[in-house]
PDB file of C-alpha atoms in Angstrom:
ATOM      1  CA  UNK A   1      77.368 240.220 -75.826  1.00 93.00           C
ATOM      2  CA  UNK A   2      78.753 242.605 -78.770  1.00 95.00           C
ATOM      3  CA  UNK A   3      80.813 245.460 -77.117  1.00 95.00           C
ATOM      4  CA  UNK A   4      81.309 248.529 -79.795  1.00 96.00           C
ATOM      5  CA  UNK A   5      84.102 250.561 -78.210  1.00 93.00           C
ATOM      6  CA  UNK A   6      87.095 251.799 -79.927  1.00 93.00           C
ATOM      7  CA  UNK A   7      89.547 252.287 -76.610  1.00 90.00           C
ATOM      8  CA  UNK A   8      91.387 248.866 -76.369  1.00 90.00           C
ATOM      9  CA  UNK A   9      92.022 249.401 -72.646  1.00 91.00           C
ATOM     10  CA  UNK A  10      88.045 249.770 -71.747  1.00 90.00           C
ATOM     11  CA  UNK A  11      87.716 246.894 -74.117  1.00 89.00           C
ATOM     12  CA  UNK A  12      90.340 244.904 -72.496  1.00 91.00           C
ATOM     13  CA  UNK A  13      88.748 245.942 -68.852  1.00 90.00           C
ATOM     14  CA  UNK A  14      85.214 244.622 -69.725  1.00 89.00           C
ATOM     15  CA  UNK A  15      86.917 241.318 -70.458  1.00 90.00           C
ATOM     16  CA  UNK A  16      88.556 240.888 -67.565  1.00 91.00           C
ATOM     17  CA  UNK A  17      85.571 241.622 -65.560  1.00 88.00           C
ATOM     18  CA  UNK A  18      83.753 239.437 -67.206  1.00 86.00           C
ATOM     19  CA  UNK A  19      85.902 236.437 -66.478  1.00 84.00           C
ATOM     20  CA  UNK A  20      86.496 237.575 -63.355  1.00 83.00           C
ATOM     21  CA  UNK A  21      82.915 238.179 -62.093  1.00 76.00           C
ATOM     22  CA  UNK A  22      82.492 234.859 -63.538  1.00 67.00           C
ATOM     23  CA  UNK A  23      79.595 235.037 -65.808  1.00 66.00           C
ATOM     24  CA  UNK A  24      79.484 232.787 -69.304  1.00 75.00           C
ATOM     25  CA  UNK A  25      78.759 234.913 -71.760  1.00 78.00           C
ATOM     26  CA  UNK A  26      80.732 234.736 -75.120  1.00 87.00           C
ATOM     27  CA  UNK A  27      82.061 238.173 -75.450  1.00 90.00           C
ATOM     28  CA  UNK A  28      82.529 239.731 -79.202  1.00 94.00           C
ATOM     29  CA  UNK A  29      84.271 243.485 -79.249  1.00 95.00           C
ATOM     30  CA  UNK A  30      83.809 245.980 -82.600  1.00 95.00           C
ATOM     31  CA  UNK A  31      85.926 249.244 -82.393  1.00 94.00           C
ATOM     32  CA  UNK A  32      83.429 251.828 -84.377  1.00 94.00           C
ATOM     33  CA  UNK A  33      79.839 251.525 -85.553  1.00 93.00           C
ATOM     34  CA  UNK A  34      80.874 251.157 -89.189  1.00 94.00           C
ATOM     35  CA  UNK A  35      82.464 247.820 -87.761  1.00 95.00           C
ATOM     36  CA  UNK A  36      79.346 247.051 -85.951  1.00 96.00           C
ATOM     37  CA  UNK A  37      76.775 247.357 -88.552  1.00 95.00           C
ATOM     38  CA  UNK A  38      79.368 244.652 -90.614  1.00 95.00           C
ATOM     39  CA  UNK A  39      79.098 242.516 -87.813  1.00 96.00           C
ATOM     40  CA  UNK A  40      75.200 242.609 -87.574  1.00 96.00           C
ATOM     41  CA  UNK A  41      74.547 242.760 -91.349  1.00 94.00           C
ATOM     42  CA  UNK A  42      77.443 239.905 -92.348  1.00 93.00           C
ATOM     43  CA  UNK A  43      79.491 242.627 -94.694  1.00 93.00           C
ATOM     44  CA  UNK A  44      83.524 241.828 -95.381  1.00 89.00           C
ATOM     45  CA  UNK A  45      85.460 240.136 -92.296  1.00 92.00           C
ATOM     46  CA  UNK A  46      81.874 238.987 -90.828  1.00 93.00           C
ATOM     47  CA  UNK A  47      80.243 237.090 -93.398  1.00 90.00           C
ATOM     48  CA  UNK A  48      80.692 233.616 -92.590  1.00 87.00           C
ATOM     49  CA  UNK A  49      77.980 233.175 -89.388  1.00 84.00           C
ATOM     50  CA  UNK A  50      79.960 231.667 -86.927  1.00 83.00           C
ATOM     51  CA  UNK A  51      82.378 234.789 -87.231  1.00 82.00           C
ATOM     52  CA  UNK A  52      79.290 237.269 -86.191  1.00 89.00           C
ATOM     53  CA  UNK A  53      76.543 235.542 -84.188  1.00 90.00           C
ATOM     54  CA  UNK A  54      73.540 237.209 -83.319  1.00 92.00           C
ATOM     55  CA  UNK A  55      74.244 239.018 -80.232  1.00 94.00           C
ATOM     56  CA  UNK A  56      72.002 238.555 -77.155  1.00 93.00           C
ATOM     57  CA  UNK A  57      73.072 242.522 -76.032  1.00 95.00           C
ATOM     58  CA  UNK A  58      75.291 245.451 -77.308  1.00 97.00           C
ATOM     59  CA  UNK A  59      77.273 247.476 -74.815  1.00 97.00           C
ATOM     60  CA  UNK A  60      77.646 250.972 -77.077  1.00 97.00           C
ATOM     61  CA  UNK A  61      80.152 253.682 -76.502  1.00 95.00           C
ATOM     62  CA  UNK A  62      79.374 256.941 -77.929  1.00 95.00           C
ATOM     63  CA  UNK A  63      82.306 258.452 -78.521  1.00 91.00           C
ATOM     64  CA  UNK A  64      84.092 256.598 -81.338  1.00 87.00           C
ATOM     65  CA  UNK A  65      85.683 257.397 -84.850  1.00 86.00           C
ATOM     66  CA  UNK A  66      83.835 257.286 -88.366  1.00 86.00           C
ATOM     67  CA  UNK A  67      80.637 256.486 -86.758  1.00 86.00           C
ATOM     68  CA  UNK A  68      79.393 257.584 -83.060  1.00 91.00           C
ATOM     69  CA  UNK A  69      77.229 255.429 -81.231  1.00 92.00           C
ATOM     70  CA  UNK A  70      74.498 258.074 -81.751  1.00 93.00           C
ATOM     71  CA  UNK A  71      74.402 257.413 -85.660  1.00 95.00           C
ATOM     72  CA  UNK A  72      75.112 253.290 -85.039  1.00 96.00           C
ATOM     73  CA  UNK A  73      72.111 253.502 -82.376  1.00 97.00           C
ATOM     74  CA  UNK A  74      69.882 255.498 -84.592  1.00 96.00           C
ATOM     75  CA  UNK A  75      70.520 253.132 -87.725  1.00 96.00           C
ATOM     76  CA  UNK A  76      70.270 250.034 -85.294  1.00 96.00           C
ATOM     77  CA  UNK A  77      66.628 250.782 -83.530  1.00 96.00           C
ATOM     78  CA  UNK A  78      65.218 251.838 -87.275  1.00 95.00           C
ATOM     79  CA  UNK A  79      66.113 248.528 -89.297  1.00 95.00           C
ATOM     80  CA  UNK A  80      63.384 246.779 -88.919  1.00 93.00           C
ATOM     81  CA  UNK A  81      65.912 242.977 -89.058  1.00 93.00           C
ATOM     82  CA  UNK A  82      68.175 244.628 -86.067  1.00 95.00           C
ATOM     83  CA  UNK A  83      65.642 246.830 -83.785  1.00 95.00           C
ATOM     84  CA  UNK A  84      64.824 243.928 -81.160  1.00 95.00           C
ATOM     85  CA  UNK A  85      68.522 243.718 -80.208  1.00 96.00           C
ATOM     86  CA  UNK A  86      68.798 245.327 -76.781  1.00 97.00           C
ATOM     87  CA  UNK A  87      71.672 247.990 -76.412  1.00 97.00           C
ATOM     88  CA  UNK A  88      73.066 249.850 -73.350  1.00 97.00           C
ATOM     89  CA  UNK A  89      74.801 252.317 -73.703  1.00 97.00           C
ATOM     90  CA  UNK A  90      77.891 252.162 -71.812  1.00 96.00           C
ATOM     91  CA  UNK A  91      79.767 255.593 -72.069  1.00 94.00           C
ATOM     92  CA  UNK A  92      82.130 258.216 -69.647  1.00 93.00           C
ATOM     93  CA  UNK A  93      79.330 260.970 -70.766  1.00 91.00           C
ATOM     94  CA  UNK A  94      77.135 262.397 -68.881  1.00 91.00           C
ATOM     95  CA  UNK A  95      75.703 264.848 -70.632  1.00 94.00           C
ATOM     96  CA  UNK A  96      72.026 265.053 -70.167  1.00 96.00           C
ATOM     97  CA  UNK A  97      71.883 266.004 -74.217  1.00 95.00           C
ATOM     98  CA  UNK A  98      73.362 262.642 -74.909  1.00 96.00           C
ATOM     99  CA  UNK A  99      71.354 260.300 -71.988  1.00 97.00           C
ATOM    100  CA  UNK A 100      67.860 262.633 -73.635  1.00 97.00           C
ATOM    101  CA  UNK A 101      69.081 261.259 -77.878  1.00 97.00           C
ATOM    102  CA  UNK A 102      69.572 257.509 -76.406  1.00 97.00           C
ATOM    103  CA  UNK A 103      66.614 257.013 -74.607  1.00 97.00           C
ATOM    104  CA  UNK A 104      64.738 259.276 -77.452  1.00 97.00           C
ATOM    105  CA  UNK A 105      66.770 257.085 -80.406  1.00 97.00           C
ATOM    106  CA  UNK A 106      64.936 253.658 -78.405  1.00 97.00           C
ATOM    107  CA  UNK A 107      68.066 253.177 -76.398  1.00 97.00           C
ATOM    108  CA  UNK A 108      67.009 250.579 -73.492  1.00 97.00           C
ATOM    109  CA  UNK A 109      69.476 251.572 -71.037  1.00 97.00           C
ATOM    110  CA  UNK A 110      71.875 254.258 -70.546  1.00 97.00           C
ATOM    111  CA  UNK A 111      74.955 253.637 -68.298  1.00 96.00           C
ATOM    112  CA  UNK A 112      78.247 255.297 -67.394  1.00 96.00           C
ATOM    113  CA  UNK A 113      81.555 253.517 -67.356  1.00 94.00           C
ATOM    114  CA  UNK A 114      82.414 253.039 -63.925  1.00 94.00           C
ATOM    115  CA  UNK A 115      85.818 254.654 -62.407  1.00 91.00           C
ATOM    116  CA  UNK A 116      87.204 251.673 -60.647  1.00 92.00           C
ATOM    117  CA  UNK A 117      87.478 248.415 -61.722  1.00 92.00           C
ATOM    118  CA  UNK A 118      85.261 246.933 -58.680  1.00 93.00           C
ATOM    119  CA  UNK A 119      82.473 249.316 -59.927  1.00 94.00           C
ATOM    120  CA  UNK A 120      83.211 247.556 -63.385  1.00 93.00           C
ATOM    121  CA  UNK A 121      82.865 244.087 -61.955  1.00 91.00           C
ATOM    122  CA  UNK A 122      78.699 245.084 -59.933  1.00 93.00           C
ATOM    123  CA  UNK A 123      78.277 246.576 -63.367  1.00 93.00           C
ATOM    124  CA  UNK A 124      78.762 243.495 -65.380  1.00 91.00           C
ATOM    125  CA  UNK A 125      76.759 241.712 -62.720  1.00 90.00           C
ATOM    126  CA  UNK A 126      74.132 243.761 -62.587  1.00 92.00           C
ATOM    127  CA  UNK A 127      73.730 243.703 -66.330  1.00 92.00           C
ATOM    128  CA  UNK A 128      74.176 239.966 -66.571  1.00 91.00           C
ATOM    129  CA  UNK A 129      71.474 239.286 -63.394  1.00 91.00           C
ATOM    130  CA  UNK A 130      69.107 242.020 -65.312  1.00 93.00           C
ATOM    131  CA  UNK A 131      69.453 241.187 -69.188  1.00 92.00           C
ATOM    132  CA  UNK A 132      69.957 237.074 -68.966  1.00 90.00           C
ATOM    133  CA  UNK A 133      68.457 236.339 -65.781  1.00 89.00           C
ATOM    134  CA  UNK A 134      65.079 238.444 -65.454  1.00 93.00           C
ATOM    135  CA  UNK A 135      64.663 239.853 -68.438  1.00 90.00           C
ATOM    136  CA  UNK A 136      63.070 237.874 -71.580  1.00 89.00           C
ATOM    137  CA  UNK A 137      64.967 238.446 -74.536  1.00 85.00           C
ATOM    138  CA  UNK A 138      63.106 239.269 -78.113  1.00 85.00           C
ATOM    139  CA  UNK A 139      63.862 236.408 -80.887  1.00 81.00           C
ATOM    140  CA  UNK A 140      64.793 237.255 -83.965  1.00 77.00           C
ATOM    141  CA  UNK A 141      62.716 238.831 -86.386  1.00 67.00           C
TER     142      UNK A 141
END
């Protein structure tokens, strides 16, 4: 799981729910979506493989500096190498413009950060049951 979110605390959160709800996945953070399209496309700090795997699913904030997940979103679901990786987006807005551009920009989830970090810890179940459990994954193109 790649999580793009520039706020170290919500970043720091997701981590600890993850080992605490127990699940395995390999967790991989990038704070903006100039980072994350490095990651995916092996530019600078990422370019040896083992320092940027594929990821299975990106969590995407949308409010971030230099590039918004809007833009990264956008650029992700129209390169035709990167467009089968599933994102959620995983954001504190709930503006109806912004769930409307996701789901129009080939989001495949939308989802709002929970308040509490219980709410954090169904979350990350319910998206590890959902996305690694019943859902089949696309391979790589």
């Amino acid at each position: 799981i790649l999580m793009v979110d520039d706020d170290a605390e919500d970043r720091l959160l997701l981590s600890d729910a993850v080992k605490e709800a127990c699940q395995p996945h390999k967790l991989r953070f990038v704070r903006d979506g100039e980072e994350l399209l490095d990651y995916l496309k092996r530019r600078g700090e990422y370019e040896e493989e083992s320092s940027s795997p594929r990821p299975d699913l990106i969590l995407l904030d949308l409010k971030m500096p230099r590039q918004d997940g809007r833009e990264s979103l956008r650029k992700l679901k129209t390169d035709a190498k990167l467009k089968r990786i599933p994102v959620v987006i995983l954001t504190a807005s709930a503006a109806r413009d912004d769930v409307n551009f996701c789901y129009d920009a080939h989001a495949n989830a939308y989802m709002r950060k929970p308040n509490s970090f219980a709410e954090l810890l169904d979350l990350i179940g319910t998206i590890s049951n959902y996305w690694f459990q019943l859902a089949e994954l696309p391979s790589e193109k």
